XYZ file of C-alpha atoms in Angstrom:
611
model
C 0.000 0.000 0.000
C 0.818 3.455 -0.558
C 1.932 5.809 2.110
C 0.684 8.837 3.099
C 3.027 11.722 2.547
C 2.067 14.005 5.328
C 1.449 17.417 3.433
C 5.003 19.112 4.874
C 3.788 22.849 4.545
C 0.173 23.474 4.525
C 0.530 27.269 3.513
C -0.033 29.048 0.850
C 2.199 29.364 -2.587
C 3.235 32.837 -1.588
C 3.647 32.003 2.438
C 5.999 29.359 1.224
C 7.769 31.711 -0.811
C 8.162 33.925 2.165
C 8.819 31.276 4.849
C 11.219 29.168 2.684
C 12.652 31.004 0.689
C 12.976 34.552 2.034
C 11.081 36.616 -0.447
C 8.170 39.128 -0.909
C 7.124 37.977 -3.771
C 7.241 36.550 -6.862
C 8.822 36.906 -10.569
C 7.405 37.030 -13.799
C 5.294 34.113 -14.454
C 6.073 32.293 -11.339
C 2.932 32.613 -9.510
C 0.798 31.938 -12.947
C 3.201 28.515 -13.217
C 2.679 27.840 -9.599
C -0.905 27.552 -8.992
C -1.341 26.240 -12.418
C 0.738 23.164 -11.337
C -1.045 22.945 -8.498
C -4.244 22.574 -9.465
C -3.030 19.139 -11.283
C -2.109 20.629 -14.637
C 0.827 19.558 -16.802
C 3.293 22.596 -17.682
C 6.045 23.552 -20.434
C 7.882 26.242 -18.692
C 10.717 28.649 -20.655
C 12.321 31.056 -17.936
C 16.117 32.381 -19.094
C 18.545 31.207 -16.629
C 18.567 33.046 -12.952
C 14.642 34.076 -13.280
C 13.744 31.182 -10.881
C 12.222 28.482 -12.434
C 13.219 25.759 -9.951
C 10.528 27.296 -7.790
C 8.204 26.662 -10.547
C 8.430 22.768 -9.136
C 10.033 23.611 -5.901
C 6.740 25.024 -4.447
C 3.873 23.158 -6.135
C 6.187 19.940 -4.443
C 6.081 21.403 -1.531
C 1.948 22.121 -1.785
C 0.978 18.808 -2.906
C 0.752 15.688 -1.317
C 3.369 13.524 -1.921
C 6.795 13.506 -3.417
C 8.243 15.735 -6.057
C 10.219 14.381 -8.218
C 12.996 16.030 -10.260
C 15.051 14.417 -13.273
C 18.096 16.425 -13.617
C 21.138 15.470 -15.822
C 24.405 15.618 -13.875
C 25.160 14.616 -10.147
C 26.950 17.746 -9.214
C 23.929 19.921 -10.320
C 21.702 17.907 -7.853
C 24.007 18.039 -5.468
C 24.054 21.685 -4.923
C 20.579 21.909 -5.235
C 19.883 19.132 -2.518
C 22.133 21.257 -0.457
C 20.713 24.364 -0.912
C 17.250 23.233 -0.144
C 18.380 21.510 2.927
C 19.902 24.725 4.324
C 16.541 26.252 3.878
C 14.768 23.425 5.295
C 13.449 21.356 2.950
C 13.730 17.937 2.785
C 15.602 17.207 -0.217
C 17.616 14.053 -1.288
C 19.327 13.100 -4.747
C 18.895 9.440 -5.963
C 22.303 8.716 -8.283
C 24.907 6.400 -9.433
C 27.364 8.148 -6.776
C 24.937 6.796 -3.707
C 25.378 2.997 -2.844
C 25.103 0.508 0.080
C 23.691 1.833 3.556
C 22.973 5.496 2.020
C 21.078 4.145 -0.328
C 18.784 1.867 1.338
C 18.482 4.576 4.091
C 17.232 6.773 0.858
C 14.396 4.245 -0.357
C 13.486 4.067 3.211
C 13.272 7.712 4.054
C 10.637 7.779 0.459
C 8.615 4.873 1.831
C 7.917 6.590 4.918
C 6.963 10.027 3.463
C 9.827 11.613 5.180
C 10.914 13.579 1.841
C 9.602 16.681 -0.055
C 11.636 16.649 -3.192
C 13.957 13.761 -5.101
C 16.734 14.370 -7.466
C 17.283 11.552 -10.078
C 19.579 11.173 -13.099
C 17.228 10.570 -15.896
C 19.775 7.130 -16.444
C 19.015 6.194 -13.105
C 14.877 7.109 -13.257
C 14.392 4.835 -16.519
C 15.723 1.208 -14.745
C 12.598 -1.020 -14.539
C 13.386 -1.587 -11.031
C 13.630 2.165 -10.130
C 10.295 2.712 -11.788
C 8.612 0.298 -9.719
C 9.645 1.006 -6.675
C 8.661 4.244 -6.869
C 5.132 3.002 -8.337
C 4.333 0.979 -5.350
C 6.131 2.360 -2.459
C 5.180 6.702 -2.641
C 3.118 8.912 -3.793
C 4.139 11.480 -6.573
C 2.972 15.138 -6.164
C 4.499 15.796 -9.338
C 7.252 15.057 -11.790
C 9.629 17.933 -12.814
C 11.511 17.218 -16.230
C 14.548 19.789 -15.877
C 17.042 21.298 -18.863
C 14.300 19.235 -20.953
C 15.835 20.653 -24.405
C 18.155 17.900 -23.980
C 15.151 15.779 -25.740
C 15.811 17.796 -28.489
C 17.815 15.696 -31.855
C 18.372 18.558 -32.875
C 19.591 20.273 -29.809
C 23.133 21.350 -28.792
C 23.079 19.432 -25.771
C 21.037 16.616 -26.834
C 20.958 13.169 -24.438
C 19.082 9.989 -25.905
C 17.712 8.967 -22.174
C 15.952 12.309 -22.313
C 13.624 11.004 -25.064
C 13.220 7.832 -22.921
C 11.290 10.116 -20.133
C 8.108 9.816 -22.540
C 7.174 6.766 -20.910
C 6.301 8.933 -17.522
C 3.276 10.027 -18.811
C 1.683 6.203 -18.839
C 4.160 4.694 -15.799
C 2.366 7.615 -13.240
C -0.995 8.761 -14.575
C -2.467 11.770 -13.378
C 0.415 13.219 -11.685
C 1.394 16.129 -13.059
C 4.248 16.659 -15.525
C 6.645 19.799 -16.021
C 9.487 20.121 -18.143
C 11.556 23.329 -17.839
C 14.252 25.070 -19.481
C 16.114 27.970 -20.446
C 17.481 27.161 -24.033
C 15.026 26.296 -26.659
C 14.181 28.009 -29.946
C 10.633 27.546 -31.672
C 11.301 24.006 -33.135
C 13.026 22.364 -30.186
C 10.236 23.663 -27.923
C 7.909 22.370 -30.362
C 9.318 19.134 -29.856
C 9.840 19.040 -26.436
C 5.586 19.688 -26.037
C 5.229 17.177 -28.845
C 7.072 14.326 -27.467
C 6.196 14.909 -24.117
C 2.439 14.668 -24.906
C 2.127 18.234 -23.013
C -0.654 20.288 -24.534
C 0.383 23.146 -26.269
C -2.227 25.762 -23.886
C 0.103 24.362 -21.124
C 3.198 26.294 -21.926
C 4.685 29.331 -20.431
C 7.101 31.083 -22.125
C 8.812 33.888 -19.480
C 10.987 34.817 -22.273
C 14.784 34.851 -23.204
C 16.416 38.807 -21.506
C 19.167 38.517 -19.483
C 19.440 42.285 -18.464
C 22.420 41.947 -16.136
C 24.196 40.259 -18.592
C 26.868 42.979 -21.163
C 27.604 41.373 -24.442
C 30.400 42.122 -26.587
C 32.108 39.894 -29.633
C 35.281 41.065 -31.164
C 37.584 40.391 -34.016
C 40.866 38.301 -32.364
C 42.856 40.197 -32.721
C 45.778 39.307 -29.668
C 43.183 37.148 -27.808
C 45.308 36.675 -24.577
C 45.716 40.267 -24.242
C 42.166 40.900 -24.947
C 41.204 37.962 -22.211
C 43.414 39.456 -20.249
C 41.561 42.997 -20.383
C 38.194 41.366 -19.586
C 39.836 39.440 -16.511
C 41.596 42.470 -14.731
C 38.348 44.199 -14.735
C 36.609 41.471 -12.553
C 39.076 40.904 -9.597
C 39.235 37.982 -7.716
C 35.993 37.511 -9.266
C 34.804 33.538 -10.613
C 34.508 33.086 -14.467
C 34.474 30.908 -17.057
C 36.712 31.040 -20.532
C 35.550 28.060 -23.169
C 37.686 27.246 -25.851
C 37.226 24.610 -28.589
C 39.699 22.299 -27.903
C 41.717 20.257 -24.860
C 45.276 21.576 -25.616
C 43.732 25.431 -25.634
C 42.386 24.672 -22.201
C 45.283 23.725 -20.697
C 47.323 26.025 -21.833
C 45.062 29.390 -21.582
C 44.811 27.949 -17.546
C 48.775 27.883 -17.516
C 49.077 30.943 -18.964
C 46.531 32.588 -16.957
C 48.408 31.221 -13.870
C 51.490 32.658 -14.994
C 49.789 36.330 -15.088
C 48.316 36.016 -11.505
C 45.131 34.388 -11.964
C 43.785 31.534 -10.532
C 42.848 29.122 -13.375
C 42.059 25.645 -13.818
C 41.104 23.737 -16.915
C 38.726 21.011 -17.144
C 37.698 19.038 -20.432
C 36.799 15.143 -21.266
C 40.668 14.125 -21.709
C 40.949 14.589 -17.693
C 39.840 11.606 -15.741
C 36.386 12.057 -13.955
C 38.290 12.502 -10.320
C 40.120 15.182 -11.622
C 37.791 17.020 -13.269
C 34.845 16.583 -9.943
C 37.759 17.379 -7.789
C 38.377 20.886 -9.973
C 34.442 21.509 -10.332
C 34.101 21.174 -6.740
C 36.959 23.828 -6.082
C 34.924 26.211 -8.648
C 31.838 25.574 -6.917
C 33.239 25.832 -3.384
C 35.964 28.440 -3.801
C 35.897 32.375 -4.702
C 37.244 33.891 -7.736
C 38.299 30.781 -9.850
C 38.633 31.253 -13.775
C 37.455 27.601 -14.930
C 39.140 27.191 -18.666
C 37.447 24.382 -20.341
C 35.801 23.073 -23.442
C 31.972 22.696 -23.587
C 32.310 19.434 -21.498
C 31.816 21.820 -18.206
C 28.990 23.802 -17.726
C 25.598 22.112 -17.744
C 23.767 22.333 -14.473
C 26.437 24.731 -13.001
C 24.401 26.613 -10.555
C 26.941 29.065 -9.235
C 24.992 32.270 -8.956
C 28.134 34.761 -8.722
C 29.965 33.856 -12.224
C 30.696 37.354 -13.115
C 31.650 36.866 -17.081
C 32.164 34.366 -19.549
C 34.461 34.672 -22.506
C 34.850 32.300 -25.684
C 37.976 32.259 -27.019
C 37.029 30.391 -29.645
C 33.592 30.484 -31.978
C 30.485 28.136 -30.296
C 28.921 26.006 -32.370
C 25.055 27.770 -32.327
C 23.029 30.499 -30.820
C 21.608 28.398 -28.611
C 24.740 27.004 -27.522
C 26.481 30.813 -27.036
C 23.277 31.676 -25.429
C 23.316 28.533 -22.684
C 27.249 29.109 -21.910
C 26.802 33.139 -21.877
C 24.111 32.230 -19.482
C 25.669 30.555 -16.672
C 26.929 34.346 -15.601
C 24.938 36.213 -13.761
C 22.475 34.017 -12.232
C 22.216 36.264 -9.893
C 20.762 38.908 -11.043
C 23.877 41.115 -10.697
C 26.193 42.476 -13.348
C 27.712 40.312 -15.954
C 29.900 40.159 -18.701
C 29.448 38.163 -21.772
C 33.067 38.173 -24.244
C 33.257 36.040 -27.666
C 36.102 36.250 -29.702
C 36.357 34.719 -32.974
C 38.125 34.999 -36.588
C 38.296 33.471 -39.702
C 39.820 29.897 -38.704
C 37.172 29.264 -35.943
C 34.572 29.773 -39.030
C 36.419 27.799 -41.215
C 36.525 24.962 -38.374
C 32.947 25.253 -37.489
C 32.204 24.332 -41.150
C 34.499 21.569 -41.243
C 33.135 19.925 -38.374
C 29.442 20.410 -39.728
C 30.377 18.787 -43.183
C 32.856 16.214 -41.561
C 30.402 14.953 -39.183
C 28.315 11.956 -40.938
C 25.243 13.268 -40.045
C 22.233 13.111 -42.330
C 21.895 15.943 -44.521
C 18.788 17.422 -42.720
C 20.896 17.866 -39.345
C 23.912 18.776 -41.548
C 21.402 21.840 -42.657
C 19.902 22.708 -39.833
C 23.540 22.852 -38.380
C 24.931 25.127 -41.092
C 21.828 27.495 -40.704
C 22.670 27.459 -36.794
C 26.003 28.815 -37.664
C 24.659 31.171 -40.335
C 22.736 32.846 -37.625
C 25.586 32.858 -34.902
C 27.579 34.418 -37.800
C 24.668 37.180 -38.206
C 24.872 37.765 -34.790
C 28.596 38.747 -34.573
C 28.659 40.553 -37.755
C 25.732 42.384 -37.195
C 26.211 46.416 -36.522
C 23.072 46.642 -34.578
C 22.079 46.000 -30.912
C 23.742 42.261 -30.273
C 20.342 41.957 -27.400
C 18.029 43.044 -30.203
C 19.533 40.473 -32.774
C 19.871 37.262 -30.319
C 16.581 38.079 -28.318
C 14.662 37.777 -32.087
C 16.324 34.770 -33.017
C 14.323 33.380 -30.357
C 11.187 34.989 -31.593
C 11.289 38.208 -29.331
C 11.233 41.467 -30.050
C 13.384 44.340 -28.272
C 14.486 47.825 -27.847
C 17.964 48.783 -28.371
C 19.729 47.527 -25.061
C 22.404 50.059 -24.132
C 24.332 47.504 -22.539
C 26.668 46.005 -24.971
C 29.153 46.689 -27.198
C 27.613 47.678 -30.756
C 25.280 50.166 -28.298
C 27.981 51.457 -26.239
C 30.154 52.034 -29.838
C 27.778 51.767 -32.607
C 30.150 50.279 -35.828
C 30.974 52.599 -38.261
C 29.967 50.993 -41.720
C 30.928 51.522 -45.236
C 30.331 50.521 -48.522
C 32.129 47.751 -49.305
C 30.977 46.673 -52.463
C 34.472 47.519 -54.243
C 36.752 46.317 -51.205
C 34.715 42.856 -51.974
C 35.518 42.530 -55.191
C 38.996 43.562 -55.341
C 39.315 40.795 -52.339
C 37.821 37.949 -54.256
C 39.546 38.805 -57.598
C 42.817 38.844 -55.510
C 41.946 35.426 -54.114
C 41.019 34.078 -58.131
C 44.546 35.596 -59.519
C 46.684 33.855 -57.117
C 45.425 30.470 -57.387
C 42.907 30.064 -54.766
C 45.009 28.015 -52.520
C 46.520 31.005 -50.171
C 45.908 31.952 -46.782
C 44.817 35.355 -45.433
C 47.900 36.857 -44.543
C 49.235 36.383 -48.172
C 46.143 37.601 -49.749
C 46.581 41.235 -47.413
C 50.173 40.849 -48.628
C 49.433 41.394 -52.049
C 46.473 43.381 -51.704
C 49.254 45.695 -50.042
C 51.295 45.852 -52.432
C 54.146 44.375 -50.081
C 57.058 42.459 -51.386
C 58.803 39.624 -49.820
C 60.810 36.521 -51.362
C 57.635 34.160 -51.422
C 56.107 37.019 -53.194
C 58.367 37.409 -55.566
C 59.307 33.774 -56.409
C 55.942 33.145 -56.966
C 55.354 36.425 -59.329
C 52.792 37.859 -56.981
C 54.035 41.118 -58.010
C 53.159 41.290 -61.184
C 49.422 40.192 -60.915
C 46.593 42.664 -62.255
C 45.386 42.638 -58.582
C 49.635 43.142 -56.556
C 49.036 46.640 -54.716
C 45.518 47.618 -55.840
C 44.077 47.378 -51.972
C 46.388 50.342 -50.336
C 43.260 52.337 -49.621
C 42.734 49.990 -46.009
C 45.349 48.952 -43.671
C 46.555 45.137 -43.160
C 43.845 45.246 -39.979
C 41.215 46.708 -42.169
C 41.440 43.855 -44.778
C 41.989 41.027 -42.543
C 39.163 42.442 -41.325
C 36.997 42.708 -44.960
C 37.913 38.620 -45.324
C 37.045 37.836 -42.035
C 33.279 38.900 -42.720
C 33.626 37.606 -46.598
C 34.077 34.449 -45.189
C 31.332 35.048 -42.374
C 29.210 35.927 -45.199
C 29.554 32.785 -47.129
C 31.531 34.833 -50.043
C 34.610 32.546 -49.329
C 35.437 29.395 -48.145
C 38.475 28.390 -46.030
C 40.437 24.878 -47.029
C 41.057 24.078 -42.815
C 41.987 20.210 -43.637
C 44.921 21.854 -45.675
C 46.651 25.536 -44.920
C 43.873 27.532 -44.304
C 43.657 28.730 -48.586
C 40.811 31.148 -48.929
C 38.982 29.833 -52.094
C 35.768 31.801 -53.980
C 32.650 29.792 -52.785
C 29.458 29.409 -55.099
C 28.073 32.765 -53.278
C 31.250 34.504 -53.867
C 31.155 33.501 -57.611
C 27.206 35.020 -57.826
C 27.856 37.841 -56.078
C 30.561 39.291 -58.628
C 28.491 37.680 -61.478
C 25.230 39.573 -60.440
C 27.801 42.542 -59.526
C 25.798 42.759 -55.734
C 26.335 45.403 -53.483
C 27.587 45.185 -50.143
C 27.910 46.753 -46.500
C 30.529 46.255 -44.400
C 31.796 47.361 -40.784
C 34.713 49.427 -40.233
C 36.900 47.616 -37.698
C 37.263 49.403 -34.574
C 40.177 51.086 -33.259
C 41.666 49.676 -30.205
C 41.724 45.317 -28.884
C 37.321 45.857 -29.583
C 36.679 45.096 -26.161
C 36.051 48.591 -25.550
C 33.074 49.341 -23.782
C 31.961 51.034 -20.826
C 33.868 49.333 -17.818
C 32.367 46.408 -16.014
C 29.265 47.541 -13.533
C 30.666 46.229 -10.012
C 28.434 43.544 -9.198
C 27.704 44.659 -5.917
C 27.950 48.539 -5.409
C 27.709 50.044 -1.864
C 28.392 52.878 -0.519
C 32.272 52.980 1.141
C 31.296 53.347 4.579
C 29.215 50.071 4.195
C 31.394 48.058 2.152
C 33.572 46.951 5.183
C 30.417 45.329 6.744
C 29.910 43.761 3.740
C 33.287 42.176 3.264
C 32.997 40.743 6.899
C 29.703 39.745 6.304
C 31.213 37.765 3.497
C 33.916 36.227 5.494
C 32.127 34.636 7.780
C 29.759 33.186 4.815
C 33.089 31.790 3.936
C 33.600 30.242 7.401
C 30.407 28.796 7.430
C 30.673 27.511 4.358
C 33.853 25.909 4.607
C 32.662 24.633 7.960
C 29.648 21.802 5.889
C 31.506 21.625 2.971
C 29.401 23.691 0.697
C 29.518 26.185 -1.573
C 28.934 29.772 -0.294
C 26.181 30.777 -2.018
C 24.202 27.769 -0.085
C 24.287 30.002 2.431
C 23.131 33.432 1.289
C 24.150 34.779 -1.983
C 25.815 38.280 -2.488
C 22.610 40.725 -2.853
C 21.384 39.230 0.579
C 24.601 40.510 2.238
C 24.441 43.475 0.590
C 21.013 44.309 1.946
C 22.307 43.056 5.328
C 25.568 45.626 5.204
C 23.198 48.425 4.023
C 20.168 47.665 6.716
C 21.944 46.496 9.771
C 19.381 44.721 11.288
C 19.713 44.338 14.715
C 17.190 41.268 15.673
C 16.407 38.197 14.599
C 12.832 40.010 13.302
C 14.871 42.802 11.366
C 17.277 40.162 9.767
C 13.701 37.973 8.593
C 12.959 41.233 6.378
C 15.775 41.061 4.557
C 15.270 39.195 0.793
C 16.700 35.740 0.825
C 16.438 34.815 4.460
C 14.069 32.037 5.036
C 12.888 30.697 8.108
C 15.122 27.598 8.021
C 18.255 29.770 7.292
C 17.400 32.384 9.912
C 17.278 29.568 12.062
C 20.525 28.023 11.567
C 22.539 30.529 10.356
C 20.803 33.846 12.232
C 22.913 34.064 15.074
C 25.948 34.056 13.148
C 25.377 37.105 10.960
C 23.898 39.214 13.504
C 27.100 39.268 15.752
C 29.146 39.969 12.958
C 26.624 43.397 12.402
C 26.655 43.836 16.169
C 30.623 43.452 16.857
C 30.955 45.859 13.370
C 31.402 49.574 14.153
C 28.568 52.032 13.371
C 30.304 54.300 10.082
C 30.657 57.544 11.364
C 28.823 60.521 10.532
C 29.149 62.765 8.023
């Protein structure tokens, strides 16, 4: 027989909020989500990353009798979530390949008896007959919560075949209600999460795709480590992440980076899975780590104080450069977004598309994907206004990011074109950029000479634009699909079938005027926590003994409180435990355990003087 699961807080959605959780109220289409859950109804819910859709399942879990269950794809990710619901108060436990033996039979017991509100499973772990079945006959679901669900997605950038397996839910626990939830999914994958899901298409919610906080910029490489460099030293001892496309890059960007001060580690799929939980743990745990990595790090990273992500190399989507761009900021603060990317990283995206041995369909869809991310770094309007509508939204000019901040000059460069592509016919179509500039330039060196460069129709007829300026003019020819770039051999730039129709239909063409400077220039960084001098001492012990604490269970600061809670705490000074409840982000459970602690600090920290 089924247990009862004694209802564990019989309050309201929004006294929840407040009790649990430490806040007034709620975001967006939270509440909407919320109540619509519980009332019984399935739910497709969209919410960018950091507007708070785990409370979307969180609560309706906690309102409904029985057991919430969550399918999440990576043990770490459910680890820090199980933790940061238990410091809250919730009871929260994570069912996983890491948990054997004693712990796990104390697990299955602790769900037979009703003594949990929410359960974390790897979707792996969920679909085993036996796992299924137990759960059948020994609990009672209040609901099943399908999270990062655009991993169902074939087409998708993080796509996982057990994903597609979770369709089965639907007939294993009838009637309970379903949600799957994510932050990354254009208008076909969300079509086809709904779709295979069997969730009706009136039950979706789509909170939309802005990430205020976050400053984008993309920029020509141009000396990439100095430019990385630039965007580092204006976030001190401040976490990050850097991706780069392959193993080697990783692991030397990190040594680098540790030879210039920093704090770097680099993680990718060579290192053996100790390694790389041992380094992830030190990014979760520890302050102001630079994690260099390829795209194997990232998913289900829930480290709300990430203050900027760079790509030193070209992603492989929108979506994709949207997800990893994404995992600063979460919370809610200032962030900085950096991609840099030239004509190889094209080239190479290409290759990998047409080298691939997938179908033609996904081979199109994949080269459209990359048509788009092109678009979006060439473009010489608002970079919010040009990713936010390839995701169907439309949006006012942002402000905050580069092209805003220093609008491109552009120019007609209809002639520069031409003269680039005929320069590219004349010597053979088998040379690389640099050559191309050479003789564009006019310059003479041996190679030129032996080959009789010099005394082509096109040697010298490009001295109107610097060496910069025409790497520049190729860069976005080849971005453009004018030219094509032979990676598997020397990198020769080569006339592609666009190139060939655009001088045969004699198009014209605008192009941006490269920027003076490494084209990271914007306004600086925001702080991510600004407060007034007098206060900011508070703050910093406030944050030390967060660290204390933290170090104390073995979990990651943020567990605790995150940054804008302090904040409010340095700024308010509350002097009782019914002052310190006011403040955004402390729940009852926290105030409870962790109360004490913060308001000695406050008391034992000396009023700022008078002005």
């Amino acid at each position: 027989m089924v247990p009862d699961s004694p209802c564990p807080m019989p309050s309201s959605p929004l006294d929840i909020l407040k009790s649990v959780y430490g806040y007034d109220a709620f975001r967006g289409r939270q509440a909407e989500v919320i109540d619509h859950v519980i009332a019984g109804n399935d739910a497709f819910v969209l919410m960018p990353t950091g507007g708070g859709k785990s409370l979307c399942y969180q609560i309706p879990a906690l309102c409904r009798d029985g057991l919430g269950l969550v399918v999440s794809p990576l043990i770490a990710l459910m680890e820090d979530q199980v933790a940061a619901l238990r410091a809250a108060g919730v009871r929260a436990a994570a069912l996983n390949s890491s948990l054997a033996g004693p712990a796990r039979g104390q697990l299955w017991d602790d769900i037979r008896a009703g003594e949990l509100d929410l359960l974390y499973v790897a979707p792996e772990t969920l679909l085993r007959p036996e796992v299924l079945e137990r759960l059948r006959s020994e609990t009672r679901l209040a609901l099943i919560a399908i999270d990062e669900a655009h991993c169902l997605s074939q087409w998708g950038h993080d796509f996982r075949p057990e994903y597609r397996e979770l369709s089965c839910l639907a007939e294993a626990f009838p009637g309970v209600p379903r949600m799957a939830l994510t932050a990354t999914a254009d208008a076909p994958t969300r079509a086809e999460i709904v779709e295979h899901l069997a969730i009706a298409p009136e039950n979706s919610f789509l909170a939309g795709f802005d990430r205020p906080n976050i400053r984008y910029a993309i920029a020509e490489k141009n000396t990439p480590r100095r430019q990385l460099q630039g965007l580092l030293t204006a976030h001190p001892g401040e976490s990050g992440i850097v991706y780069c496309l392959s193993k080697r890059k990783t692991e030397e960007t990190a040594d680098w980076l540790n030879d210039q001060g920093f704090r770097a580690l680099a993680y990718h799929a060579g290192l053996d899975a100790g390694t790389r939980a041992a380094r992830q743990r030190r990014f979760q745990h520890e302050e102001g780590i630079v994690m260099v990595a390829t795209i194997a790090f990232g998913m289900g990273i829930d480290k709300p104080d990430v203050r900027f992500v760079a790509h030193l190399d070209l992603p492989g989507s929108i979506e994709a450069y949207y997800q990893e761009t994404g995992r600063a900021g979460r919370d809610g603060l200032p962030a900085e977004a950096l991609m840099l990317y030239g004509p190889d990283d094209i080239a190479l995206r290409r290759m990998f598309i047409e080298d691939s041995g997938a179908p033609d369909a996904r081979k199109r869809m994949e080269r459209q994907k990359l048509d788009a991310l092109l678009g979006l770094a060439e473009t010489a309007d608002c970079r919010r206004q040009a990713l936010l509508r390839y995701f169907g939204e439309d949006h006012a000019p942002c402000g905050n990011c580069d092209t805003c901040a220093r609008p491109p000059e552009l120019f007609d460069g209809t002639e520069a074109a031409q003269k680039a592509l005929s320069c590219i016919y004349r010597t053979g179509q088998r040379f690389g950029q640099a050559h191309i500039v050479a003789v564009l330039r006019g310059e003479s060196d041996e190679r030129i000479a032996r080959l009789g460069h010099d005394r082509l129709s096109t040697w010298a007829i490009g001295q109107e634009h610097d060496a910069r300026t025409w790497r520049s003019i190729l860069r976005q020819l080849i971005a453009l699909g004018l030219v094509s770039v032979d990676v598997a051999g020397h990198g020769g730039l080569a006339i592609s079938e666009r190139g060939a129709a655009f001088l045969r239909n004699k198009e014209s063409l605008q192009l941006r005027r490269p920027q003076k400077g490494s084209g990271r220039k914007a306004p600086r960084a925001q702080a991510a926590v600004e407060l007034p001098p007098e206060v900011q001492p508070l703050f910093e012990a406030l944050r030390e003994k967060r660290l204390e604490l933290a170090r104390a269970q073995g979990v990651p600061s943020y567990v605790i409180f995150h940054d804008k809670t302090l904040a409010e705490m340095a700024a308010a000074r509350p002097a009782s435990e019914a002052a310190l409840a006011r403040i955004s982000g402390v729940g009852a459970g926290k105030l409870e355990r962790y109360g004490a602690a913060f308001l000695a600090v406050i008391a034992d920290h000396p009023q700022p003087a008078e002005a």
